[in-house]
Short mmCIF file of C-alpha atoms and ligand atoms in Angstrom, two decimals:
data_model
loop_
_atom_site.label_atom_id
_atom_site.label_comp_id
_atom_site.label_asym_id
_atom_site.label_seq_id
_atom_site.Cartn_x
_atom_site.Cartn_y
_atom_site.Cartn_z
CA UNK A 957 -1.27 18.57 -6.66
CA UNK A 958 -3.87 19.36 -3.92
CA UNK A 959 -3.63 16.64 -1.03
CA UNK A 960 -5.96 15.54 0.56
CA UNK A 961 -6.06 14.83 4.72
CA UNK A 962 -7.01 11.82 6.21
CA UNK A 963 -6.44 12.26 10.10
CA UNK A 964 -4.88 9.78 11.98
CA UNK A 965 -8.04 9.22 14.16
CA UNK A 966 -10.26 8.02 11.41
CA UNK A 967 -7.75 5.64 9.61
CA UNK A 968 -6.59 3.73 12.83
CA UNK A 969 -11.06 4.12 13.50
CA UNK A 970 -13.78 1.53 12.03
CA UNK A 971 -14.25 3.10 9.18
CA UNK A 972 -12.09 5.90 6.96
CA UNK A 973 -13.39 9.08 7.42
CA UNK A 974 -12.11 10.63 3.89
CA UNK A 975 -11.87 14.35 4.21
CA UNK A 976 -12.03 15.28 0.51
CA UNK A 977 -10.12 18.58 -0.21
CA UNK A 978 -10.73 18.90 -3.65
CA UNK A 979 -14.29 19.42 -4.72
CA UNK A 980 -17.51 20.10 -2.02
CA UNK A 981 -19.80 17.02 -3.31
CA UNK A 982 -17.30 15.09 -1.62
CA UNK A 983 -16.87 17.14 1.57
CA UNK A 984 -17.03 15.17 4.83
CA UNK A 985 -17.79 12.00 2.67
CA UNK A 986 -17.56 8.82 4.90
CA UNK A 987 -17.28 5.76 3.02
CA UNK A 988 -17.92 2.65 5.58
CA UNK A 989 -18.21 -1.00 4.72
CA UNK A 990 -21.34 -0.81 3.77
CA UNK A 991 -20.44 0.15 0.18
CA UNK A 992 -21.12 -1.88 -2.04
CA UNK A 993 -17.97 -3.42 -3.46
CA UNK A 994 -18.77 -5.84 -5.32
CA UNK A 995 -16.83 -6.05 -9.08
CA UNK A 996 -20.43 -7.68 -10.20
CA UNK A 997 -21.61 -4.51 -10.36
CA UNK A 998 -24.69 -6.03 -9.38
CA UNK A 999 -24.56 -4.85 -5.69
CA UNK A 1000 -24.74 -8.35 -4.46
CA UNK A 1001 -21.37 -8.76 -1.89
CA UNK A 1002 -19.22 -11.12 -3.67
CA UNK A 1003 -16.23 -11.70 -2.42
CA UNK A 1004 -13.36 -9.64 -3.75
CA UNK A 1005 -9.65 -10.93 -4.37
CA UNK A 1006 -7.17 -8.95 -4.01
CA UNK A 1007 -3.60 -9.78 -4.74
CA UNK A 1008 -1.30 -7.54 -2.63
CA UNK A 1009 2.19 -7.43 -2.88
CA UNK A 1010 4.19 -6.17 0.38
CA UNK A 1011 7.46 -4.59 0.24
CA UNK A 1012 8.64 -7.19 2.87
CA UNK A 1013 9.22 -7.44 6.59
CA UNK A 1014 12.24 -5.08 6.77
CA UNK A 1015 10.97 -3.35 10.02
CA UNK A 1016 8.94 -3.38 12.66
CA UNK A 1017 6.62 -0.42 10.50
CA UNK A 1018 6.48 -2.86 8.28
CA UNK A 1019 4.59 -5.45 10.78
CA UNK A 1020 2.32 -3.00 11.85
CA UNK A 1021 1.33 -2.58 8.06
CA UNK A 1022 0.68 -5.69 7.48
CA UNK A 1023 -0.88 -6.17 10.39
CA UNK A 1024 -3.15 -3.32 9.07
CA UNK A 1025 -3.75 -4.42 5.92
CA UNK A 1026 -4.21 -8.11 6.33
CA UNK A 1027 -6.76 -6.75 9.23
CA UNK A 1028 -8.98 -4.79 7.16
CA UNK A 1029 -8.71 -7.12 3.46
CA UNK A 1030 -10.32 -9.97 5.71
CA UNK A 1031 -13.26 -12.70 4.53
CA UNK A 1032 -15.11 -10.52 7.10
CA UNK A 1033 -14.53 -7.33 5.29
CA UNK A 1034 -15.83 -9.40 1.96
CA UNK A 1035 -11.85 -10.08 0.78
CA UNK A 1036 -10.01 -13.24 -0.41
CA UNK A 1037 -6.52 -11.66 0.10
CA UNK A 1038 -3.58 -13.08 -1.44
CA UNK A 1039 -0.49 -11.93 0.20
CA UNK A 1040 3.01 -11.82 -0.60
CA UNK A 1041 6.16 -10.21 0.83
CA UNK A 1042 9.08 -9.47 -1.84
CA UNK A 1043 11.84 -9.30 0.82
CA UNK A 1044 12.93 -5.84 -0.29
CA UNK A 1045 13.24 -7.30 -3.84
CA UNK A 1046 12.05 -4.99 -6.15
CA UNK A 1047 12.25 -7.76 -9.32
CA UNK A 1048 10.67 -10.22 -6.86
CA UNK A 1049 7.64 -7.82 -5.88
CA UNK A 1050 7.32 -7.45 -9.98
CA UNK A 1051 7.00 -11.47 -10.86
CA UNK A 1052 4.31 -11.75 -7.61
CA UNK A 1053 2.41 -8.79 -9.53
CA UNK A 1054 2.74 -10.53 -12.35
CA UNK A 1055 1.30 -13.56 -10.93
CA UNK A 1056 -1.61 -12.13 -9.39
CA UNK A 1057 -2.12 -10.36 -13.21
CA UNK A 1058 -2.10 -13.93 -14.71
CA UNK A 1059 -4.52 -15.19 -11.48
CA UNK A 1060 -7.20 -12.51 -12.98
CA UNK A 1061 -7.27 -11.32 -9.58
CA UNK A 1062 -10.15 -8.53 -8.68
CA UNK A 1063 -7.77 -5.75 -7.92
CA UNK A 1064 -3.89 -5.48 -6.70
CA UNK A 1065 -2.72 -3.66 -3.87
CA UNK A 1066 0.77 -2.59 -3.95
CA UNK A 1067 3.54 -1.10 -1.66
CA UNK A 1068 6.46 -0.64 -3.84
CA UNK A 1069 10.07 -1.22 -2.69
CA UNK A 1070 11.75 1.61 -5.09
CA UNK A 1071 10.15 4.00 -7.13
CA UNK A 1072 11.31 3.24 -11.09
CA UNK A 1073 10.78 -0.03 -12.59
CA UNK A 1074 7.07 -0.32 -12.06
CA UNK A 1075 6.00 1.01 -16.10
CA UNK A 1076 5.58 -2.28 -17.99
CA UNK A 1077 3.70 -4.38 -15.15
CA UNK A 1078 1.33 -1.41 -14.59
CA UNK A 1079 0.30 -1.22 -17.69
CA UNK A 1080 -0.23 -5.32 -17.79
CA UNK A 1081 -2.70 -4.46 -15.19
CA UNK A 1082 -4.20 -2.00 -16.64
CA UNK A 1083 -4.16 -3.76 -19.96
CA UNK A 1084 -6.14 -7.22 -18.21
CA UNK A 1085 -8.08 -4.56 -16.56
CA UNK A 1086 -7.37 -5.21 -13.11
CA UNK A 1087 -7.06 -1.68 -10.89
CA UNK A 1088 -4.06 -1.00 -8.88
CA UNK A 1089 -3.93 1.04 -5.66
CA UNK A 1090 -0.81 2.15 -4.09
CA UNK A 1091 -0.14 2.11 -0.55
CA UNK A 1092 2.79 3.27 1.37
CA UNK A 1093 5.62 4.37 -0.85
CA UNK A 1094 5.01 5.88 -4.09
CA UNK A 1095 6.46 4.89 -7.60
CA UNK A 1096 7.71 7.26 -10.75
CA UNK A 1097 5.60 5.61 -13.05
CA UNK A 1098 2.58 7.99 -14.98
CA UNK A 1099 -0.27 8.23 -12.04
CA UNK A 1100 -2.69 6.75 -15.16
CA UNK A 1101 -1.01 3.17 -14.47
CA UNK A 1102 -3.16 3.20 -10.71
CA UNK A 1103 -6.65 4.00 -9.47
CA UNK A 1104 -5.29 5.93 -6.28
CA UNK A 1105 -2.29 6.19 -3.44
CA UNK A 1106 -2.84 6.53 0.52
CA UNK A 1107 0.39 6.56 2.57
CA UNK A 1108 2.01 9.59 3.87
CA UNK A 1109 4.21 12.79 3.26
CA UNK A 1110 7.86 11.20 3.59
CA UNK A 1111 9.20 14.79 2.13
CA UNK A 1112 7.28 16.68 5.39
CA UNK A 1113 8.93 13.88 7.88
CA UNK A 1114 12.39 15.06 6.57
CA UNK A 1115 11.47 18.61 7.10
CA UNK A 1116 10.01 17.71 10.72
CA UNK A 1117 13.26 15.85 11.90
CA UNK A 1118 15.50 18.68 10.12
CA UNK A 1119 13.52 21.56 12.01
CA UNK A 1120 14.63 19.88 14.92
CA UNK A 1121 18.15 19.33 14.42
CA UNK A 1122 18.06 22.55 13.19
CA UNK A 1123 16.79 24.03 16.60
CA UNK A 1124 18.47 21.53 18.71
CA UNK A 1125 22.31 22.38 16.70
CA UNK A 1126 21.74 25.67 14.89
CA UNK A 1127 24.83 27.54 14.67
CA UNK A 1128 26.71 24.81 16.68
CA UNK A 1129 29.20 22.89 14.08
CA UNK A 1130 27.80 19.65 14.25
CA UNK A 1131 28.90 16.06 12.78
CA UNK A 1132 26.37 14.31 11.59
CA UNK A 1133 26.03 10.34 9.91
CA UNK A 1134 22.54 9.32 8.20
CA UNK A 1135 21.54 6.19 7.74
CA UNK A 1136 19.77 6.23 4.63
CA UNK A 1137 16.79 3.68 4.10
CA UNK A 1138 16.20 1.57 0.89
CA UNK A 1139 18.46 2.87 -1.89
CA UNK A 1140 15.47 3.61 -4.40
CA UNK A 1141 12.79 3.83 -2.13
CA UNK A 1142 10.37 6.68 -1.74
CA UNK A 1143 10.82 7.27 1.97
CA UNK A 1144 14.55 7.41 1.17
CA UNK A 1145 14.79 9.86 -1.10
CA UNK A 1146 12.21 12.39 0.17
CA UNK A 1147 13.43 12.27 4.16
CA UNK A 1148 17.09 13.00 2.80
CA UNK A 1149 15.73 15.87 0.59
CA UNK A 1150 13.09 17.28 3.18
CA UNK A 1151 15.70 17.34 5.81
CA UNK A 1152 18.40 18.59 3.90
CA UNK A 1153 16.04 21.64 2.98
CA UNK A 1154 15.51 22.06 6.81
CA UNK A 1155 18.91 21.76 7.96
CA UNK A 1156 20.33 24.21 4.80
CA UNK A 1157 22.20 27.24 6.64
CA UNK A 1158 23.01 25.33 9.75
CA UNK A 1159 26.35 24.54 11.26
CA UNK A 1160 25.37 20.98 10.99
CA UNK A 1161 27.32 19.00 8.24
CA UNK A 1162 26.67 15.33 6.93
CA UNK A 1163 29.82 13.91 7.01
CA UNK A 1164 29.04 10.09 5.92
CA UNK A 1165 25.79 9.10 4.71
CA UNK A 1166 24.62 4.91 3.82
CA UNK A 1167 21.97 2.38 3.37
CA UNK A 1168 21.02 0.54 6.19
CA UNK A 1169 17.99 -0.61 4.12
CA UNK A 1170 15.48 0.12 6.76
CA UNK A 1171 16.72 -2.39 9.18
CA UNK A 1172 18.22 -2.70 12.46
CA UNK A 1173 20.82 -5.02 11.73
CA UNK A 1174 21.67 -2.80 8.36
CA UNK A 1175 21.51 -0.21 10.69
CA UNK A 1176 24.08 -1.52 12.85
CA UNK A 1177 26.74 -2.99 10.88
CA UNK A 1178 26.56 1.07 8.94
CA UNK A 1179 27.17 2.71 12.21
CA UNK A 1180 30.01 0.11 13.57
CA UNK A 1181 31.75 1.30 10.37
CA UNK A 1182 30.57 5.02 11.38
CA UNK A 1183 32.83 4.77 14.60
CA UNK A 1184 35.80 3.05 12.92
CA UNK A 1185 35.88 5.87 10.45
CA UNK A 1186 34.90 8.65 13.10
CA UNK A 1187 35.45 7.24 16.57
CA UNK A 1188 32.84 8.13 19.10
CA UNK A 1189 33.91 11.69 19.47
CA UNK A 1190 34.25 12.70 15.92
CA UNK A 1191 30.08 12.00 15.57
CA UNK A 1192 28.00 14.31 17.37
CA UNK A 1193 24.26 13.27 15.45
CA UNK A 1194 22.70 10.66 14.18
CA UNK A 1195 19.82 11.15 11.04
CA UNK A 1196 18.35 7.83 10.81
CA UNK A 1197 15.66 7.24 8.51
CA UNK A 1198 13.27 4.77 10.58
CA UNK A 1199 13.61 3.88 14.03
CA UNK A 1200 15.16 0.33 13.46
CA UNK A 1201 17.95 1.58 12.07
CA UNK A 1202 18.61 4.12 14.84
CA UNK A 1203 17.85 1.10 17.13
CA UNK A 1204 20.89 -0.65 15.45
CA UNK A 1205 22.71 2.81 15.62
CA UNK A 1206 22.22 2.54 20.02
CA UNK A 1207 23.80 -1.10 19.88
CA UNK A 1208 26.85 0.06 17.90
CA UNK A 1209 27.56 3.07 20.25
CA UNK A 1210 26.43 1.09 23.24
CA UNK A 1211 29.27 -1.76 21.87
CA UNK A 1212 31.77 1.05 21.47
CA UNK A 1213 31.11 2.50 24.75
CA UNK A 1214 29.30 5.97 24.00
CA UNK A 1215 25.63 6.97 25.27
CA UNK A 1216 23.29 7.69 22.48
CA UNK A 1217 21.41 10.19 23.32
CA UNK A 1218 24.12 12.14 25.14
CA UNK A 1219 27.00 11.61 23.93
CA UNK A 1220 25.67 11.11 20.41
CA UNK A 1221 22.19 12.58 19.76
CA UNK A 1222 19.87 10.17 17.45
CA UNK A 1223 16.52 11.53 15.39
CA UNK A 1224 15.09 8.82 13.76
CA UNK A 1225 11.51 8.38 11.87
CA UNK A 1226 8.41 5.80 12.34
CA UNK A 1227 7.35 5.84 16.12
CA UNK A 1228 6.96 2.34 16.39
CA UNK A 1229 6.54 0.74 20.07
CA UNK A 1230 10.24 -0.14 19.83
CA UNK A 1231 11.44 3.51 18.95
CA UNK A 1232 9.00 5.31 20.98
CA UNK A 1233 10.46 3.14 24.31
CA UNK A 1234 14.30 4.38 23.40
CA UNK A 1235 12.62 7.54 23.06
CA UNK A 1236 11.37 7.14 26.79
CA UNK A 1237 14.42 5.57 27.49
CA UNK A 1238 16.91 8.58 26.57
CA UNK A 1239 18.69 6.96 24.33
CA UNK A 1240 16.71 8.68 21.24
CA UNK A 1241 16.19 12.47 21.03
CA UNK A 1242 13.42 12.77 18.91
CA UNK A 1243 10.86 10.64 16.29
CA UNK A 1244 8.48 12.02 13.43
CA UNK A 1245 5.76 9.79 13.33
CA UNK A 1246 4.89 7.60 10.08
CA UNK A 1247 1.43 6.33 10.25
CA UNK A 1248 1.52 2.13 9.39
CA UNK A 1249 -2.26 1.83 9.89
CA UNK A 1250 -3.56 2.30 5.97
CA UNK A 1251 -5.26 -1.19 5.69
CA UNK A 1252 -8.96 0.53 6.32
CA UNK A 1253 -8.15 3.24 3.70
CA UNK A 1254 -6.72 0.92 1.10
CA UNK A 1255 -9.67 -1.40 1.81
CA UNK A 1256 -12.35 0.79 1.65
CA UNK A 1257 -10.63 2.53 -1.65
CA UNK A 1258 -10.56 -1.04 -3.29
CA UNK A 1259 -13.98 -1.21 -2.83
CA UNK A 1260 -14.94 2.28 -4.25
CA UNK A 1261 -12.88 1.30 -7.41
CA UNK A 1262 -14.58 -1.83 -8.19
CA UNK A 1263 -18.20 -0.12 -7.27
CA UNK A 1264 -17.44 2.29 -9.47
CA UNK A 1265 -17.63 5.17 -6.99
CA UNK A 1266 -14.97 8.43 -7.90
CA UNK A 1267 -11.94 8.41 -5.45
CA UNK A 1268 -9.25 11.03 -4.80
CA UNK A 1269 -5.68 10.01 -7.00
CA UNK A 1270 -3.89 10.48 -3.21
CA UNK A 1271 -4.82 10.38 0.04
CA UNK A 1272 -2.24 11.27 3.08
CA UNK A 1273 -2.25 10.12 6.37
CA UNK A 1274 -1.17 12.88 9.09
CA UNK A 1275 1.88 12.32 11.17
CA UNK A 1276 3.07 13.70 14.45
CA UNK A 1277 5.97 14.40 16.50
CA UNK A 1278 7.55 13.12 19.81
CA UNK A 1279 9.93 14.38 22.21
CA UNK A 1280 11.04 12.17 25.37
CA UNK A 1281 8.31 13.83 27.38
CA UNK A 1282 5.29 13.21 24.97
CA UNK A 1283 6.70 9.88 23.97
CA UNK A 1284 5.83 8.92 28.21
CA UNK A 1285 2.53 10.43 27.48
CA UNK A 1286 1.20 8.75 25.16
CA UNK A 1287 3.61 5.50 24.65
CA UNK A 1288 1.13 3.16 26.28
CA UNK A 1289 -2.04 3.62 24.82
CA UNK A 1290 -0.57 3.50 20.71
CA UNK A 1291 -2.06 1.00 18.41
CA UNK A 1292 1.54 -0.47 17.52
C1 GZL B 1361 7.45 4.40 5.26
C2 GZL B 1361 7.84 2.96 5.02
C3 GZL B 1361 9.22 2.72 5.55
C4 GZL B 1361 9.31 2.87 7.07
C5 GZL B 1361 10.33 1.83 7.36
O1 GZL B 1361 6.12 4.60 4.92
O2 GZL B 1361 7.83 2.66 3.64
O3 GZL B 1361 9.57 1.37 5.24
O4 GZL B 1361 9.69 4.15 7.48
C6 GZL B 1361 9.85 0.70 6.48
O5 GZL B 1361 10.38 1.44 8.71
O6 GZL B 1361 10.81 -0.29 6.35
ZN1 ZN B 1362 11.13 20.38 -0.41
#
């Protein structure tokens, strides 16, 4: 499937800049609020309802995505938004889909906990005719059931935080303990498989591997258990798979006595203001960025949809990379 780019610039800008790979009518094209979206058809702005349904408030990504979203689906932008927040319930996220089907909402907006389970309410949607866009994680489910998806390549940010274990251990035997995120989830199962690919033909082994279901107290309580099993000196990395849950990985080794970041190295995904400040602090070695800031994208895709305009089936946001240094760079002037 070709991708297509969206850099980081444009989403967090005023308007998403959509950098169309696939076909050269749509090269460059910059859709801005000014499209029209209403579902009227009639080009008068009526206001647009959108039901979304958020995966929950797990992490502190997870704020700054909501912040995003609820930002950009605003009465300013021309949106009635109805929110909800499944709690990292993936049955609960389906009823509050369900709900906004039987509301005969405009269009729903969905970030989906895990990846299966999504067939039969997808095709309710499409069925009342209300479009679905995806944002964030990804689900299983035939890409006919939804209009279009705009997060980012969780398979690359494995890679990225394998190549650097990978250079930073090579051929040094190495213990490491990953803290898995959501069982089910997207972002789970492509950062294990991406970095597994990166670290294949290293010295470095995974000797335990959990859920800490993206957050920091999950994060914790898996790592306490870590240095019962291992003691400090039998763990030599730590794979976490957002930064909360390598922040809850520093307050179990802190508790135990160790120094993460020395003693036990820690390469964790997200860059969120929280992660990014261990990062400064030392006690994190190194973050691959997750862009949170998808609301304009999703917003201005929603509107496409119902205007009838063509839009891409995926859309990625780019990532980056920190190390201690660049995380002092640039740690002060990041949107979240
Ligand atoms: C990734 C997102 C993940 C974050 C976690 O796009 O789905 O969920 O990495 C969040 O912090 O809980
Ligand atoms: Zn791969």
């Amino acid at each position: 499937m070709r991708k297509t780019f969206i850099s980081t610039m444009a989403v967090a800008g005023a308007s998403a800049l959509v950098l169309a790979g696939c076909s050269s009518s749509d090269e460059g094209k910059v859709a801005d609020d000014t499209t029209a979206g209403a579902s009227g058809g009639d080009g008068t702005s009526e206001v647009i309802t959108v039901g979304f349904a958020q995966t929950g408030a797990e992490s502190g990504w997870r704020s700054a995505n909501t912040e995003s979203m609820q930002n950009a689906f605003s009465e300013d932008n021309g949106f009635d938004l109805v929110f909800n927040a499944a709690d990292n319930d993936p049955a609960a996220q389906i009823s509050a889909v369900r709900n906004f089907i039987n509301q005969g909402v405009d269009a729903i907006v969905i970030a989906p906990v895990v990846e299966d389970g999504w067939d039969d309410v997808l095709q309710e949607a499409k069925d009342a005719g209300i479009p679905v866009v995806l944002e964030d994680r990804t689900v299983s489910a035939s890409d006919d059931l939804y209009e279009s998806w705009v997060g980012l390549d969780f398979h690359a940010e494995g890679v990225k935080a394998g190549e650097w274990a990978a250079e930073e251990f090579g051929d040094t035997p190495t213990n490491m303990v990953v803290l898995e995120g959501t069982t089910g989830s997207a972002p789970a199962n492509e950062r294990a498989a991406g970095f597994d690919e990166a670290i294949a033909g290293t010295a470095i082994e995974t000797i335990d591997s959990q859920t800490g279901d993206f957050t920091r107290d999950g994060g914790k309580s898996v790592m306490e258990g870590y240095i019962a099993n291992y003691g400090l000196d039998g763990i030599d990395l730590v794979y976490a798979h957002n930064d909360d849950m390598g922040l809850g990985a520093i307050e179990a080794i802190e508790a135990a006595g160790g120094t993460p970041g020395e003693d036990i190295k820690i390469v964790t995904i997200d860059a969120v203001k929280d992660g990014m400040q261990a990062l400064v602090d030392g006690k994190i070695n190194y973050i691959v960025e997750c862009n949170p800031m998808l609301g304009e994208l999703a917003a201005q895709i929603v509107k496409d949809v119902l205007a009838g305009t063509e839009v891409e089936k995926t859309y990625y946001v780019e990532d980056q990379t920190f190390t201690q240094e660049q995380a002092a760079e640039v740690i002060d002037e990041r949107p979240y």
